[in-house]
XYZ file of C-alpha atoms in Angstrom:
435
model
C -0.235 0.165 -0.358
C 0.948 4.022 -1.076
C 0.321 6.483 1.245
C -0.547 9.883 0.161
C 2.686 12.679 1.555
C -0.003 14.354 3.551
C -1.010 11.955 5.118
C 2.654 10.336 5.953
C 3.179 14.306 7.006
C 0.155 13.893 9.438
C 1.720 11.164 10.938
C 5.482 12.693 11.491
C 3.661 15.499 13.046
C 0.737 14.126 14.945
C 1.581 10.679 17.128
C -1.939 9.691 17.784
C -2.994 10.102 14.098
C -4.429 6.332 13.343
C -4.010 5.343 9.071
C -6.242 2.780 7.380
C -6.315 2.697 4.506
C -6.157 6.372 3.160
C -7.793 7.460 6.137
C -6.388 9.024 8.124
C -8.104 10.091 12.048
C -6.681 12.435 14.000
C -7.703 13.526 18.069
C -9.385 16.667 18.685
C -5.873 18.566 18.273
C -5.839 20.395 15.355
C -5.797 23.829 16.705
C -8.134 23.152 19.115
C -6.559 22.032 22.301
C -4.527 24.585 24.902
C -2.649 23.645 27.395
C -0.675 20.380 28.726
C -1.826 19.117 31.747
C -4.490 21.181 32.560
C -6.112 20.891 29.279
C -9.502 22.353 27.028
C -10.648 21.610 23.667
C -13.048 24.174 22.676
C -15.911 23.253 19.946
C -18.693 24.639 18.163
C -19.320 28.052 15.686
C -21.048 31.365 16.024
C -24.037 30.823 14.313
C -24.261 26.940 15.631
C -26.387 24.694 17.940
C -24.003 26.458 20.638
C -20.720 26.591 21.430
C -18.295 24.428 24.514
C -15.280 23.314 26.201
C -14.231 19.816 27.368
C -11.409 20.386 30.109
C -9.079 17.458 30.503
C -6.748 17.443 34.246
C -8.626 19.999 35.991
C -7.569 18.296 40.190
C -10.366 16.518 42.444
C -12.298 17.676 44.809
C -12.677 21.279 44.432
C -16.271 22.512 45.035
C -17.579 24.111 41.971
C -21.277 25.778 41.224
C -21.912 27.148 37.090
C -22.854 30.243 38.811
C -19.490 30.028 39.695
C -18.618 29.710 36.144
C -20.902 32.972 34.902
C -19.908 35.445 36.232
C -17.500 35.559 34.121
C -19.214 34.684 31.280
C -21.814 37.425 32.340
C -19.369 40.125 31.988
C -18.241 38.431 28.252
C -21.055 37.720 26.920
C -22.842 40.639 23.829
C -25.272 44.207 25.040
C -24.203 44.542 27.491
C -23.615 47.920 26.323
C -23.806 50.848 23.945
C -20.602 50.002 22.690
C -20.718 45.697 22.608
C -22.547 43.417 20.543
C -26.372 44.425 20.483
C -26.369 40.578 19.820
C -29.117 39.548 22.987
C -27.329 36.420 24.105
C -27.437 35.569 27.677
C -25.168 32.103 26.776
C -26.023 30.374 30.131
C -23.375 27.778 30.674
C -24.712 23.741 31.061
C -22.230 21.745 32.665
C -22.900 17.899 30.902
C -19.766 15.796 33.510
C -17.564 15.888 35.832
C -18.938 17.444 38.503
C -20.144 14.506 41.475
C -23.410 13.954 43.435
C -21.821 16.923 46.167
C -21.125 19.437 43.877
C -16.975 19.272 43.601
C -15.155 17.714 40.356
C -14.708 14.264 40.250
C -10.998 14.293 37.398
C -12.413 13.109 34.589
C -13.251 16.222 31.941
C -15.642 18.533 32.367
C -18.110 19.213 29.295
C -19.397 23.026 29.268
C -22.282 24.136 26.274
C -23.199 27.349 25.731
C -26.710 27.422 23.726
C -26.612 29.787 20.558
C -30.102 31.142 21.075
C -30.000 35.221 18.828
C -27.764 34.575 15.307
C -29.079 36.167 12.788
C -27.515 34.173 10.115
C -29.540 36.549 7.509
C -27.235 39.258 7.581
C -24.304 37.077 5.746
C -26.309 34.849 4.099
C -28.831 36.991 2.615
C -26.450 39.624 0.563
C -23.337 40.303 -0.942
C -20.722 39.082 2.696
C -21.955 35.481 1.568
C -19.584 35.040 -1.120
C -17.423 38.645 -0.908
C -14.665 38.932 2.259
C -14.797 41.006 4.862
C -11.493 43.018 4.982
C -9.097 42.365 7.516
C -10.955 39.053 8.056
C -10.335 35.508 8.214
C -13.083 34.774 5.716
C -10.435 35.010 3.331
C -7.649 32.998 5.129
C -10.383 29.632 6.364
C -11.041 29.898 2.587
C -7.606 29.690 1.185
C -7.556 26.708 3.682
C -9.807 24.489 4.078
C -11.611 25.751 0.750
C -15.332 25.850 2.714
C -16.058 28.719 6.161
C -18.465 29.330 7.741
C -20.113 32.346 5.904
C -22.266 32.810 8.607
C -21.157 34.486 12.095
C -17.561 33.660 11.048
C -17.783 30.638 12.639
C -14.650 29.578 14.609
C -13.006 32.359 13.640
C -16.102 34.778 15.736
C -14.963 35.737 18.877
C -18.189 33.339 20.785
C -15.612 31.281 20.157
C -13.942 32.167 23.280
C -16.839 31.018 25.154
C -15.694 28.096 25.702
C -12.129 29.284 27.483
C -13.403 31.755 29.596
C -15.704 28.796 31.537
C -12.598 26.736 31.755
C -10.909 29.822 32.661
C -13.300 30.574 35.508
C -12.118 26.744 37.103
C -7.980 27.652 35.594
C -9.516 30.722 37.997
C -10.695 29.167 42.027
C -7.930 26.233 41.343
C -5.244 29.754 41.301
C -7.164 30.956 44.576
C -6.995 28.795 46.014
C -3.101 27.071 46.020
C -1.957 29.984 47.058
C -4.489 33.124 46.509
C -3.247 34.098 43.424
C -5.468 36.656 41.473
C -6.282 37.715 37.878
C -6.529 41.089 37.157
C -7.486 42.493 33.923
C -8.464 46.471 32.195
C -8.386 48.610 29.753
C -5.216 50.253 29.227
C -5.716 51.970 26.459
C -7.740 52.959 23.449
C -6.154 54.555 21.051
C -3.910 57.331 21.891
C -5.652 57.754 25.733
C -3.818 56.120 27.699
C -5.368 55.002 31.511
C -3.894 56.866 34.009
C -3.518 56.808 38.283
C -4.278 53.032 38.434
C -2.859 51.301 41.357
C -2.226 47.549 39.214
C -0.913 46.128 43.773
C -4.601 47.612 44.118
C -7.134 47.508 41.974
C -9.547 45.482 42.074
C -12.152 43.653 40.175
C -15.050 46.596 41.208
C -12.785 49.229 40.396
C -12.767 47.502 36.458
C -16.163 47.782 36.292
C -17.113 50.452 37.962
C -18.089 51.610 34.267
C -18.624 50.305 30.838
C -15.187 51.311 29.754
C -14.213 48.778 31.502
C -10.434 51.251 33.002
C -10.907 51.677 36.748
C -9.265 55.391 36.437
C -12.017 57.003 35.239
C -11.395 60.164 34.369
C -9.472 58.330 31.207
C -13.061 55.911 30.955
C -14.736 59.082 29.964
C -12.465 60.075 27.421
C -12.280 56.220 25.970
C -16.049 56.563 26.246
C -16.352 59.994 24.410
C -13.744 58.035 21.444
C -15.128 54.676 20.866
C -19.576 57.343 21.213
C -18.257 58.681 18.162
C -16.832 56.396 16.188
C -19.251 53.827 16.467
C -21.685 56.458 14.805
C -19.744 56.761 12.272
C -19.715 53.061 11.527
C -16.611 52.361 11.895
C -14.438 50.762 15.571
C -11.238 51.063 16.915
C -9.110 49.101 18.533
C -6.380 49.468 22.295
C -4.825 47.771 24.647
C -5.844 44.943 27.548
C -2.791 44.975 30.881
C -4.061 42.370 32.624
C -2.179 41.624 36.814
C -1.678 38.151 38.235
C -0.124 39.149 41.800
C 0.384 36.722 43.884
C 1.762 34.053 41.978
C 4.717 32.071 43.657
C 8.479 31.847 41.942
C 9.636 29.317 40.341
C 7.158 28.548 37.430
C 8.068 28.769 33.709
C 11.034 26.005 32.560
C 13.951 27.543 30.850
C 14.688 28.247 25.793
C 10.843 27.080 23.824
C 8.292 26.612 27.503
C 9.350 30.408 28.985
C 6.406 31.089 31.015
C 6.009 34.978 29.191
C 6.204 32.814 25.969
C 3.247 30.367 26.265
C 1.106 33.898 27.859
C 1.999 35.424 24.239
C 1.236 32.294 23.020
C -2.660 31.882 24.712
C -3.416 35.717 24.245
C -1.579 35.532 20.297
C -5.233 33.595 20.079
C -7.373 35.466 20.936
C -9.474 36.633 18.394
C -8.235 40.275 17.097
C -4.513 40.377 18.931
C -2.339 41.738 17.026
C 0.635 42.274 20.575
C 1.530 41.876 22.950
C 4.503 42.858 25.685
C 5.338 41.603 28.823
C 7.341 43.594 31.642
C 8.600 46.303 30.338
C 7.689 45.946 26.829
C 9.116 47.630 23.625
C 9.538 50.527 26.612
C 12.739 48.313 28.379
C 14.103 49.450 24.621
C 15.112 52.526 25.322
C 16.931 52.457 29.155
C 20.114 51.154 29.471
C 21.145 48.294 31.547
C 21.712 50.232 34.668
C 17.858 52.037 34.189
C 16.409 47.927 33.268
C 17.666 45.675 35.804
C 15.244 45.094 39.324
C 17.773 45.218 42.039
C 16.927 42.567 44.323
C 16.253 43.320 47.909
C 15.568 41.343 51.488
C 12.588 42.310 52.084
C 12.614 43.550 56.375
C 8.877 41.591 57.632
C 9.018 38.087 55.345
C 12.721 37.974 55.462
C 11.544 36.735 51.770
C 13.776 38.192 48.077
C 12.052 41.129 46.184
C 13.040 43.681 43.816
C 12.935 46.926 44.243
C 10.900 47.232 40.635
C 9.638 45.317 38.189
C 10.565 46.363 33.859
C 10.304 41.907 34.043
C 7.155 41.780 34.331
C 6.975 39.494 37.257
C 9.359 37.149 35.215
C 13.430 36.645 34.452
C 14.754 34.121 32.960
C 11.313 32.735 31.725
C 10.424 31.851 35.419
C 8.094 33.451 37.939
C 10.413 35.264 40.044
C 7.883 35.791 42.945
C 6.212 39.777 41.461
C 2.980 40.385 39.786
C 3.498 39.851 36.711
C 1.432 42.022 34.473
C 1.383 40.974 30.790
C -0.613 43.644 28.426
C -2.585 42.903 24.536
C -2.598 44.716 21.878
C -6.346 44.116 20.162
C -7.281 45.779 16.564
C -9.956 47.466 15.369
C -13.185 45.512 14.603
C -12.609 43.843 12.347
C -16.597 44.551 10.402
C -17.257 47.926 10.298
C -20.122 49.353 8.439
C -18.652 52.188 5.852
C -17.828 50.484 2.268
C -14.426 49.525 1.897
C -13.089 46.995 -1.479
C -12.948 43.012 -1.882
C -12.923 40.850 -3.766
C -15.583 37.724 -4.124
C -14.814 34.328 -3.319
C -14.162 33.993 -7.353
C -11.754 36.770 -7.709
C -13.273 39.791 -8.853
C -13.247 44.047 -6.942
C -16.331 44.517 -5.257
C -17.301 47.180 -2.975
C -19.147 46.073 0.363
C -20.329 47.201 3.605
C -20.591 45.299 6.024
C -23.655 44.428 8.619
C -24.519 42.098 11.516
C -24.112 42.745 14.715
C -20.671 44.221 15.430
C -18.380 45.590 18.577
C -17.257 49.066 17.243
C -14.996 48.332 19.936
C -13.398 45.139 21.531
C -11.855 45.735 24.637
C -14.207 45.539 27.323
C -16.063 42.420 26.289
C -11.703 40.920 25.433
C -10.451 41.191 29.746
C -12.167 37.906 30.731
C -10.910 36.768 27.731
C -7.530 37.591 28.197
C -8.158 36.961 31.930
C -9.101 33.029 31.385
C -6.023 33.146 28.661
C -3.036 34.095 31.523
C -5.941 31.614 34.288
C -5.474 29.031 31.524
C -1.513 29.409 31.517
C -1.314 29.966 35.296
C -2.959 26.533 36.713
C -1.201 24.557 34.134
C 2.487 25.708 34.173
C 1.149 25.059 38.050
C 0.722 21.705 37.853
C 3.864 21.257 35.911
C 6.148 22.685 38.647
C 3.811 20.190 41.173
C 4.704 17.504 39.062
C 7.905 17.972 38.269
C 9.737 19.873 40.725
C 7.382 19.320 43.455
C 6.694 15.594 43.304
C 9.939 15.255 46.382
C 10.231 17.449 48.932
C 13.268 19.175 48.505
C 14.703 18.240 52.818
C 17.537 19.924 52.375
C 19.044 22.538 55.418
C 17.088 25.572 55.686
C 20.293 26.569 55.818
C 21.140 25.113 52.108
C 17.995 26.326 50.602
C 18.103 29.388 48.429
C 16.101 32.202 49.934
C 12.687 32.733 49.627
C 11.282 34.874 47.012
C 7.850 36.832 45.578
C 5.289 38.606 47.807
C 4.161 35.556 49.189
C 7.567 34.075 50.485
C 8.689 34.087 53.664
C 11.525 32.769 55.564
C 11.874 30.564 58.331
C 12.489 32.939 61.130
C 12.558 35.830 59.639
C 15.129 37.759 57.709
C 18.790 36.430 57.772
C 20.908 38.088 60.324
C 23.980 39.874 58.316
C 27.368 39.693 59.706
C 28.918 42.879 61.607
C 31.700 44.147 59.326
C 30.842 41.483 56.060
C 30.747 42.948 52.832
C 29.973 40.364 49.529
C 31.473 42.142 46.485
C 30.941 39.981 42.367
C 31.686 39.759 39.444
C 30.593 38.014 36.799
C 31.464 36.870 33.738
C 29.287 35.751 30.978
C 29.933 35.035 27.651
């Protein structure tokens, strides 16, 4: 039997492939799954019967209710305000498996479903959008890849796919909170050229963020952002900006060297969100304007806890790809929504140049609803790395004497007995030579 080149390539790339004749069977994996130990697979289309997620690897014996998951879905759902899509969906979650009769996780896959109720496929199928590609949308590239596409609502390219991520992220968020009091808070830090000011990322709360429809904790900046979004919305156009996300109380040690660096996985996670076009960690691109002396986060010993801390946080809580116990700070740039109500030049599926005015219901600015999406992807990445850390480095306790252990590190760490007492007159000076 002679196998085609494409089947052989599938076998080489995916060890889960089985080949029978010319037929290959792939497990959930071609771009629909995320995570290694705590693993999710999302499914469903924007205008299909529903969307959902399967969560595998969740620890057992964790109390979990649908109401806890619904909280995050309500922050993501459409129709919240005049600056979000008017599609009217309750996004009510159904938990289909993985929860026992006592309301706790049982260690088996958790399946969750949200049924679509208010899809209007006619907005796509009964006009030129059924044959013409929306500029900068995934219409053309999906067609190029698959030779077919879900015209109504954009199918898997729709932000409705993120319902599964946010539902799974709510579970991850609960695990992180239970483990070390880890909390993840995102906010709109920039709309076009309007930057949020007076935001204390150490103390801000989700209530501060949700106090206005823009989801910016600085009221004055939020008002300016809202005026700009309204101006753009009324003209039938769209606008983009930046979401900043902060993870607090993350222990030191999460992440691995080289290819599995924590910030690399966070970047992949956040860049997989629809409309995401840029990612920064810590000082990001602004760090290129500083010298090494200016950029370095100097260490010191916390006089109360005795833990090793940094005086500044330009590293964004990650050094060498591994968390250092300080706040993890990332930023995600989102482009303006592709589908707009203004006339644009495009081409049809068969290659004819035409003009197209978008129809349907779309966000004039994705930022307010993108916040729970970013938070979810950060939570999923952190819980996955937490479980990998437990499996590799904490399977056996480190039984070395206290004086032989590295000093505890980070905001939640404590040195047994408090700060190490300095030896009178002792001064250490080190010279480091690197390649």
